[in-house]
Tab-separated table of C-alpha atoms and ligand atoms in Angstrom:
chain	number	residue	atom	x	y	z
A	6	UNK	CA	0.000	0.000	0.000
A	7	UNK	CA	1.802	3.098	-1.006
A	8	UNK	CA	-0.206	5.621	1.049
A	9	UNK	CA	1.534	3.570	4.072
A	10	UNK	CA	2.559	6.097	6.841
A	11	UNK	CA	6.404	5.327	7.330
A	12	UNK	CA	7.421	4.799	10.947
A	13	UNK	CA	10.181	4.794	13.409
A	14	UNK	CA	8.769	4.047	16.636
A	15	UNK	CA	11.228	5.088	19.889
A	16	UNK	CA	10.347	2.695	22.733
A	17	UNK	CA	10.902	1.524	26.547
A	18	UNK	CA	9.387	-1.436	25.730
A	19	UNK	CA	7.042	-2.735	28.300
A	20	UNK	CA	3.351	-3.241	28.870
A	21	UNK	CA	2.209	-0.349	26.380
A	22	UNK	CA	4.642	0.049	24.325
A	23	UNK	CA	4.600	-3.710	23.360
A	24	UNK	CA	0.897	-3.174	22.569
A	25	UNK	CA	1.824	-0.166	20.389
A	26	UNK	CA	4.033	-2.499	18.693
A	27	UNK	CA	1.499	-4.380	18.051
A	28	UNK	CA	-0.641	-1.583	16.572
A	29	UNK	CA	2.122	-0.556	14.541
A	30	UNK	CA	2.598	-4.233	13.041
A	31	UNK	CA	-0.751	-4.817	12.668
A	32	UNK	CA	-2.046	-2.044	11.512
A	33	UNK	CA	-2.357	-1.830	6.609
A	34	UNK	CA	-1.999	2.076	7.331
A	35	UNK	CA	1.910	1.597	8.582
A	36	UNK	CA	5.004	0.742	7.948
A	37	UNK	CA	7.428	0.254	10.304
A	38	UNK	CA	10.524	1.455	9.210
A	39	UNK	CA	12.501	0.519	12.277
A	40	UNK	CA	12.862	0.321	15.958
A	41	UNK	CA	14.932	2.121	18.469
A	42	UNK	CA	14.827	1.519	22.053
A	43	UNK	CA	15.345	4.125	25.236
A	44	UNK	CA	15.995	3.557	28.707
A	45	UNK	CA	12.777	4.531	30.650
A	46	UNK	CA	10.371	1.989	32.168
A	47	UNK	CA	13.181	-0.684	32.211
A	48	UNK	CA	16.992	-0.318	31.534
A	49	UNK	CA	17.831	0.206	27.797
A	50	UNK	CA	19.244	-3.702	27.796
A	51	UNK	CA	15.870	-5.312	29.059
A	52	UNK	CA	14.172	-2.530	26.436
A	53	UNK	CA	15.721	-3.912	23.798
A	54	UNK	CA	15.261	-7.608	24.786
A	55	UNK	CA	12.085	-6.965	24.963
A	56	UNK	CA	11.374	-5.285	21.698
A	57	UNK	CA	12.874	-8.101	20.132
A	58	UNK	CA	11.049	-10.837	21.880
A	59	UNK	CA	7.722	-8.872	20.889
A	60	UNK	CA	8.474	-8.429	17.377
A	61	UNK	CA	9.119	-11.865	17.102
A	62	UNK	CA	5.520	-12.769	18.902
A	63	UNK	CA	4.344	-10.320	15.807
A	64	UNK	CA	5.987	-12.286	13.225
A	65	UNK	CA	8.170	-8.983	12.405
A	66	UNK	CA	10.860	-10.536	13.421
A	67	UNK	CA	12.422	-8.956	9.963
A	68	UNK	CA	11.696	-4.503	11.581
A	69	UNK	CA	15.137	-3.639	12.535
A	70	UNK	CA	16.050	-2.865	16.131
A	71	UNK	CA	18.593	-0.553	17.471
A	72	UNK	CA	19.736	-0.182	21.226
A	73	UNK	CA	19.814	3.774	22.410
A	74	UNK	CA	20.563	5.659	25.421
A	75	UNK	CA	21.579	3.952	28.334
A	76	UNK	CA	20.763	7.077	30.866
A	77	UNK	CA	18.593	10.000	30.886
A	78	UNK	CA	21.210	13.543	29.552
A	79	UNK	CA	21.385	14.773	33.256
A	80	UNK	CA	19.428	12.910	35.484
A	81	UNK	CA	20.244	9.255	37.035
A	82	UNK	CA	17.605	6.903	35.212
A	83	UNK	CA	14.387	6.041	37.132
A	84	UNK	CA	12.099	3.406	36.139
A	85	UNK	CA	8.725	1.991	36.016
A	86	UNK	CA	9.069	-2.019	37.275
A	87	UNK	CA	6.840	-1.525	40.088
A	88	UNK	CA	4.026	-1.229	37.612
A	89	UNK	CA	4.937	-3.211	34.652
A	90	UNK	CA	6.463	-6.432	36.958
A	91	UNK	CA	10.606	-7.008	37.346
A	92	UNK	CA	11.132	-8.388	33.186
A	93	UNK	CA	9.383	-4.788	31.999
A	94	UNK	CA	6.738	-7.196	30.450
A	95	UNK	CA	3.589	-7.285	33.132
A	96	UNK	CA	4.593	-11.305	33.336
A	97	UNK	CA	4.170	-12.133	29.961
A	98	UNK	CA	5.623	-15.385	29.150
A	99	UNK	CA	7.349	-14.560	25.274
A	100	UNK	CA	10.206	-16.658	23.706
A	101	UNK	CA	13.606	-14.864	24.060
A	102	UNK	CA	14.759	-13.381	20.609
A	103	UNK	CA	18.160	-14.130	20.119
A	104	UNK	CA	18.090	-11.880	16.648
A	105	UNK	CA	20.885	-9.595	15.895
A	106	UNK	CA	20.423	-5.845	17.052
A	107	UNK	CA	21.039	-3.015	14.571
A	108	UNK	CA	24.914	-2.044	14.059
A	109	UNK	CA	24.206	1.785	14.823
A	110	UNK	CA	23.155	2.543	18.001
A	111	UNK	CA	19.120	4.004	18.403
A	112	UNK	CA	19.799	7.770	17.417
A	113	UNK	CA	22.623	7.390	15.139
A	114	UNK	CA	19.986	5.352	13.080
A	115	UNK	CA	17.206	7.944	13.501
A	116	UNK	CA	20.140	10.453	11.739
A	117	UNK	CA	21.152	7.848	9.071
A	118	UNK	CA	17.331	7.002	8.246
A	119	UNK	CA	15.863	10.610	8.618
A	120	UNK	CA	19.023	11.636	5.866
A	121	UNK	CA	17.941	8.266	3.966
A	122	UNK	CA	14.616	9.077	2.711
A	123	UNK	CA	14.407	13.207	3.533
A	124	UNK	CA	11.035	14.489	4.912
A	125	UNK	CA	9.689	10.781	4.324
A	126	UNK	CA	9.473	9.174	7.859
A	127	UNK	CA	7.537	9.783	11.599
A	128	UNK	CA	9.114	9.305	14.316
A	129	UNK	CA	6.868	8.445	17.064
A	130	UNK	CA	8.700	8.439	20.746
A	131	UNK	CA	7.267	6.288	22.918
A	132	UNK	CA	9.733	6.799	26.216
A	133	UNK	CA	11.835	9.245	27.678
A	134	UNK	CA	13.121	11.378	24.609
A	135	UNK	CA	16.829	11.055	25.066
A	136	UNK	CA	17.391	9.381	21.668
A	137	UNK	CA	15.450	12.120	20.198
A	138	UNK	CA	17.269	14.843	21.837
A	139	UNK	CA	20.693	13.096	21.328
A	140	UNK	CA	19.750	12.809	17.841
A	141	UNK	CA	19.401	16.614	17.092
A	142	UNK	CA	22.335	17.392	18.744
A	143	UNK	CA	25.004	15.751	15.970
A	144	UNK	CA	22.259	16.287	13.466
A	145	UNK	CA	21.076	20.242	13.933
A	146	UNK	CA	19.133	19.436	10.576
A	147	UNK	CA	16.789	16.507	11.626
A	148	UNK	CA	13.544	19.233	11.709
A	149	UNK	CA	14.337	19.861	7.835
A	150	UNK	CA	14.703	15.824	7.625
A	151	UNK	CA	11.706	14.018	9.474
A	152	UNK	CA	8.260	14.254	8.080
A	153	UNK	CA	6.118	14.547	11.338
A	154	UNK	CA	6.991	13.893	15.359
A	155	UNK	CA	4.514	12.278	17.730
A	156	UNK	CA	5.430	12.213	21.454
A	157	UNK	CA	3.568	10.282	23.744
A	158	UNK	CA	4.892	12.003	27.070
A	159	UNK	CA	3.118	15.203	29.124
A	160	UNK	CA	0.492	16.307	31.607
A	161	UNK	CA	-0.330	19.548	30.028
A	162	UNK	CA	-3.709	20.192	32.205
A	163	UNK	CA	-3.970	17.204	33.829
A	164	UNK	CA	-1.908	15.904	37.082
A	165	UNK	CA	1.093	13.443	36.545
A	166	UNK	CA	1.130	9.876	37.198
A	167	UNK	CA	4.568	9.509	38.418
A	168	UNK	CA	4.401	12.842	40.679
A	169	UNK	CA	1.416	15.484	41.099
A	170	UNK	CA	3.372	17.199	38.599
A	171	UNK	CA	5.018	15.206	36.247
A	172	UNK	CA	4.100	12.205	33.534
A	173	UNK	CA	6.784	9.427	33.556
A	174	UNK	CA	8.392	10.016	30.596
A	175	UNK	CA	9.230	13.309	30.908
A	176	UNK	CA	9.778	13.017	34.123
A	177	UNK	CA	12.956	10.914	33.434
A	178	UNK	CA	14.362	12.885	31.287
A	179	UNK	CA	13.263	16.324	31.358
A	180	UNK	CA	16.218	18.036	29.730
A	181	UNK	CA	15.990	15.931	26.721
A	182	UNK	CA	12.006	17.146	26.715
A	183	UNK	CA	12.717	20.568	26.597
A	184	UNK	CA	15.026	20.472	23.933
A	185	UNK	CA	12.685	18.601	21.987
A	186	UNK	CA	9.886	20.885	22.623
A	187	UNK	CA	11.793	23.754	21.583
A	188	UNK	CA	12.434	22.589	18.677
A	189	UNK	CA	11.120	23.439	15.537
A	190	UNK	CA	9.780	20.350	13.891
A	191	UNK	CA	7.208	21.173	10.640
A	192	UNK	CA	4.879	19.157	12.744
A	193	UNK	CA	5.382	18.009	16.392
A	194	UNK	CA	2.129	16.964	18.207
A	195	UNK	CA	2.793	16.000	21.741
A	196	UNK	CA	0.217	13.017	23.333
A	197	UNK	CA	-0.129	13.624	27.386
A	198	UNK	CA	-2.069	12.569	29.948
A	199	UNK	CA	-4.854	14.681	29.069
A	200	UNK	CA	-6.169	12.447	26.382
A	201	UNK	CA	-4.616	8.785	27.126
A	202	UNK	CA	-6.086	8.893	30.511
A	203	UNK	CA	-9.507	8.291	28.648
A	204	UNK	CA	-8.526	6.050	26.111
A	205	UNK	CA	-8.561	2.344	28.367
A	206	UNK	CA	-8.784	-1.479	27.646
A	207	UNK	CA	-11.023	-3.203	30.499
A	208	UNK	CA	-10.613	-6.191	32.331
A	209	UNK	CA	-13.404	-7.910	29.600
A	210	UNK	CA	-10.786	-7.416	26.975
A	211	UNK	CA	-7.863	-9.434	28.662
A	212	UNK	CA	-10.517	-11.869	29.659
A	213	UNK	CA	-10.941	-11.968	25.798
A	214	UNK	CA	-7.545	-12.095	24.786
A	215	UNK	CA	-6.545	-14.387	28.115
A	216	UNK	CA	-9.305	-16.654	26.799
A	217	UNK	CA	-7.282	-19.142	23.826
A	218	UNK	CA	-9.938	-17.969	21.373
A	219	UNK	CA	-8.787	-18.361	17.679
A	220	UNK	CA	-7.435	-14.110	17.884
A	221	UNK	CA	-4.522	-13.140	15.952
A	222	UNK	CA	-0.924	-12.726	17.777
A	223	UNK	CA	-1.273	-8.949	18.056
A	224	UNK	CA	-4.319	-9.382	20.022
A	225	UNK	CA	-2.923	-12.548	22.660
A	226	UNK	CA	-0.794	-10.457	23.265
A	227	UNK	CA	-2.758	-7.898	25.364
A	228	UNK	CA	-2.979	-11.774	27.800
A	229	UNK	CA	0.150	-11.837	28.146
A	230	UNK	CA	1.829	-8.193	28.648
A	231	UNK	CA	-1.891	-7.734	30.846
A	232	UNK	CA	-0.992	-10.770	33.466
A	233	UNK	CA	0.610	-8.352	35.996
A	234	UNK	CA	-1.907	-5.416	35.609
A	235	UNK	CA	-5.097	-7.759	35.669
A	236	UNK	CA	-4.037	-10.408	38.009
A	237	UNK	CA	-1.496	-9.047	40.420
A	238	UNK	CA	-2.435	-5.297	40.690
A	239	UNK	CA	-5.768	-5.719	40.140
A	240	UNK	CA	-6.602	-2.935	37.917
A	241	UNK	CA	-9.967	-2.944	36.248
A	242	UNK	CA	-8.276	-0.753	33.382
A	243	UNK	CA	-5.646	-0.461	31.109
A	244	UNK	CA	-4.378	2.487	29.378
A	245	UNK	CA	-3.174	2.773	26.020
A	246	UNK	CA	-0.807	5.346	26.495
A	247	UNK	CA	1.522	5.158	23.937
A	248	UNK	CA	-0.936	2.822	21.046
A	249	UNK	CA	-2.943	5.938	21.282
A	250	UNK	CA	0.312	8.048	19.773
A	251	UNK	CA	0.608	5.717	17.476
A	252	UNK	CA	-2.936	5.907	16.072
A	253	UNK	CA	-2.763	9.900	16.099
A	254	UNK	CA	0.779	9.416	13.972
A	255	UNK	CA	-1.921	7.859	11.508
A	256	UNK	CA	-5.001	9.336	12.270
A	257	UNK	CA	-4.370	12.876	13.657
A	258	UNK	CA	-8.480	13.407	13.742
A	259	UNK	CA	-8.689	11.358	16.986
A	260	UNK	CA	-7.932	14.162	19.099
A	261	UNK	CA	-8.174	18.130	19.324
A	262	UNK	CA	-5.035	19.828	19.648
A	263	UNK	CA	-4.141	23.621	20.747
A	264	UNK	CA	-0.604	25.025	19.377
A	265	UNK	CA	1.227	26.150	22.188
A	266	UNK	CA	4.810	26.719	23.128
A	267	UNK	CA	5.654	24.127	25.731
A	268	UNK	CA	8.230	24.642	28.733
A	269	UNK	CA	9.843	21.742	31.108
A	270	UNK	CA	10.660	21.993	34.609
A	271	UNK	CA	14.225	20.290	35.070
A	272	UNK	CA	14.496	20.370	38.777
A	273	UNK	CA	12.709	20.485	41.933
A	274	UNK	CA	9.285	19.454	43.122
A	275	UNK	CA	7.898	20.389	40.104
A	276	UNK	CA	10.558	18.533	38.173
A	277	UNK	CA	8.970	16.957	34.903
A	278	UNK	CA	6.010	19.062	34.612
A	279	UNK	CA	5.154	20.289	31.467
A	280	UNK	CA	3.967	23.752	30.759
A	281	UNK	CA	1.953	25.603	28.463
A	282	UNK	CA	3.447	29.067	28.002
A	283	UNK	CA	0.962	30.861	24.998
A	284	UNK	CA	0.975	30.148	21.348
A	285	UNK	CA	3.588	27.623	20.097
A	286	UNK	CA	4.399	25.073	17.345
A	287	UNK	CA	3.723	22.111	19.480
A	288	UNK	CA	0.637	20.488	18.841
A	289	UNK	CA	-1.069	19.762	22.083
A	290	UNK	CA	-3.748	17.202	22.188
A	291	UNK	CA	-6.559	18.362	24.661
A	292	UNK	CA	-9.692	16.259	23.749
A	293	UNK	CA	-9.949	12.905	22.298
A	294	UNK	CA	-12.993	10.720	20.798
A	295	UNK	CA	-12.333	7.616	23.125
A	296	UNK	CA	-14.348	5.226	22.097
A	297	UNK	CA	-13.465	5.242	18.569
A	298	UNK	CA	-9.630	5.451	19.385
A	299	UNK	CA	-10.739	1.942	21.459
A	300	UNK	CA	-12.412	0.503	18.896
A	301	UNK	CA	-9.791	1.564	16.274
A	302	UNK	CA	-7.175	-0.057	18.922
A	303	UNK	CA	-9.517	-3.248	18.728
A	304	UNK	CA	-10.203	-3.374	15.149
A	305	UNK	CA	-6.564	-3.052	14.491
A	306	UNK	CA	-4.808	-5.806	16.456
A	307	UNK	CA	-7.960	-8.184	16.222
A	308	UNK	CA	-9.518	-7.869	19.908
A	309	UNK	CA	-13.176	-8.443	19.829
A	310	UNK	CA	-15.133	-5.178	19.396
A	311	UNK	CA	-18.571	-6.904	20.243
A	312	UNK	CA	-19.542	-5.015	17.436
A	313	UNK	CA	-23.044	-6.324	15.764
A	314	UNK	CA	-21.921	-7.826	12.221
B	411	RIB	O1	3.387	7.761	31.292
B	411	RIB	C1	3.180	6.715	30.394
B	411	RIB	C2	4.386	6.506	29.538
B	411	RIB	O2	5.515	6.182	30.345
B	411	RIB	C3	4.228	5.312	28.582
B	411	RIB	O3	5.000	5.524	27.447
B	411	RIB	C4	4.788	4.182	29.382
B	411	RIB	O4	5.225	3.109	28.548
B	411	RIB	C5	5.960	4.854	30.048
B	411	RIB	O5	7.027	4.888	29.100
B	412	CA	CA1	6.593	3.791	26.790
């Protein structure tokens, strides 16, 4: 399909990220270009491992993967096991992937693929945005070079989920935010809490996908990164934080953005938060039509919509 959207997806890979993955796999309206991994929710080496186990789940065993930053720019690296189990994976039980990583390392490929095929590819960051930030440093020219930027990171008007202030992953790297913020991309829309708080799987859907049905592997796997979440913390509800950035890299109608300029505490308290500060380039997502982003999630990876036929 030549009207494919061309994507590099930046990733921490664990619970949501894998099912972004599995958006971005499944989904006719993509192709993923390539895969770069972050330190953020686990370290960068169990990122990686686990990008490579999920692609391999996918059957996309073939998407490139390279390893990126190690460590937030400033900051010592915090993550997120508590809520995504020790392995990063919310106890899913995938085969290891023993595949070959990419030579260069995560944004030494986002250069070399950005100058590959000029004003061609989206980058969609998915986890802190060190590799990102790093990236634009040796390459000053990376606005002129990527097509479109989607950030899944930010509490704009909303509270944080890691502090009062502050979303996780800006939060861990807040430096590297800023710069990336500042920056200006031809199009840079920026996915916070404000619209993937509302935009939820429920514990009927990992029944569904727990349940051995005849699904497709993009939707099992929503059983398997889900076992933590559903079974050992309980939740009734599932956010899909970073497939929803995904889907707006694609379908930019799903939410209502503002353009504002966009500031990032580094320090303190209020380290993390993320500030609107008047008109700006940044697209801002504010509002969001959740149920069809849901059933777009659904329809995509092959989880039952309950739809009437
Ligand atoms: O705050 C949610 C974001 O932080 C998601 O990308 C999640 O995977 C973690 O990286
Ligand atoms: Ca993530």
């Amino acid at each position: 399909m030549s009207n494919r959207t061309s994507l590099i997806l930046d990733v921490d890979t664990s619970t949501d990220d894998a099912l972004a993955l599995a958006y971005a796999v499944a989904s006719p309206a993509i192709d993923l270009v390539a895969v770069t991994t972050v330190a953020g929710n686990v370290d960068v080496l169990k990122a990686t491992a686990n990008t490579l186990a999920v692609l391999e789940w996918l059957g996309a065993g073939s998407v490139p993967v390279h390893r990126g930053a190690s460590r937030p720019l400033v900051q010592p690296h915090v993550d997120a096991a508590y809520f995504h189990d020790v392995g990063g994976l919310g106890g899913a039980r995938l085969p290891i992937s023993n595949r070959e990583i990419g030579q260069d390392r995560g944004p030494a490929a986002i250069v070399r693929l950005a100058r590959a095929r000029p004003g061609e590819l989206t980058l969609v960051a998915l986890g802190p945005l060190t590799n990102l930030a790093i990236a634009l440093n040796v390459e000053p020219r990376l606005p002129e070079l990527l097509k479109s930027v989607v950030v899944m990171g930010g509490a704009f008007t909303v509270p944080g989920n890691m502090t009062p202030a502050a979303e996780f992953n800006i939060l861990v790297d807040p430096e590297a935010a800023d710069q990336v913020f500042a920056t200006p991309f031809p199009s840079l829309t920026a996915v916070g809490l404000d619209v993937t708080n509302h935009v939820a799987l429920s514990r009927k859907d990992w029944d569904a996908a727990s349940g051995g049905e005849d699904l497709a592997q993009s939707a099992l796997l929503l059983g398997e990164v889900g076992r933590f979440a559903f079974l050992t913390l309980a939740v009734e509800q599932f956010a899909l934080n970073d497939p929803l950035a995904v889907a707006v890299a694609i379908d930019p109608t799903l939410v209502r953005h503002q353009r504002s300029e966009v500031a990032v505490e580094a320090s303190g308290p209020e380290r993390g938060r993320t500030r609107l500060i008047g008109p700006g380039q940044v697209k801002v997502a504010i509002e969001v039509d959740p149920e069809r982003a849901v059933m777009d999630f659904k329809r995509t990876v092959g989880l039952p919509t309950g739809a009437k036929i």
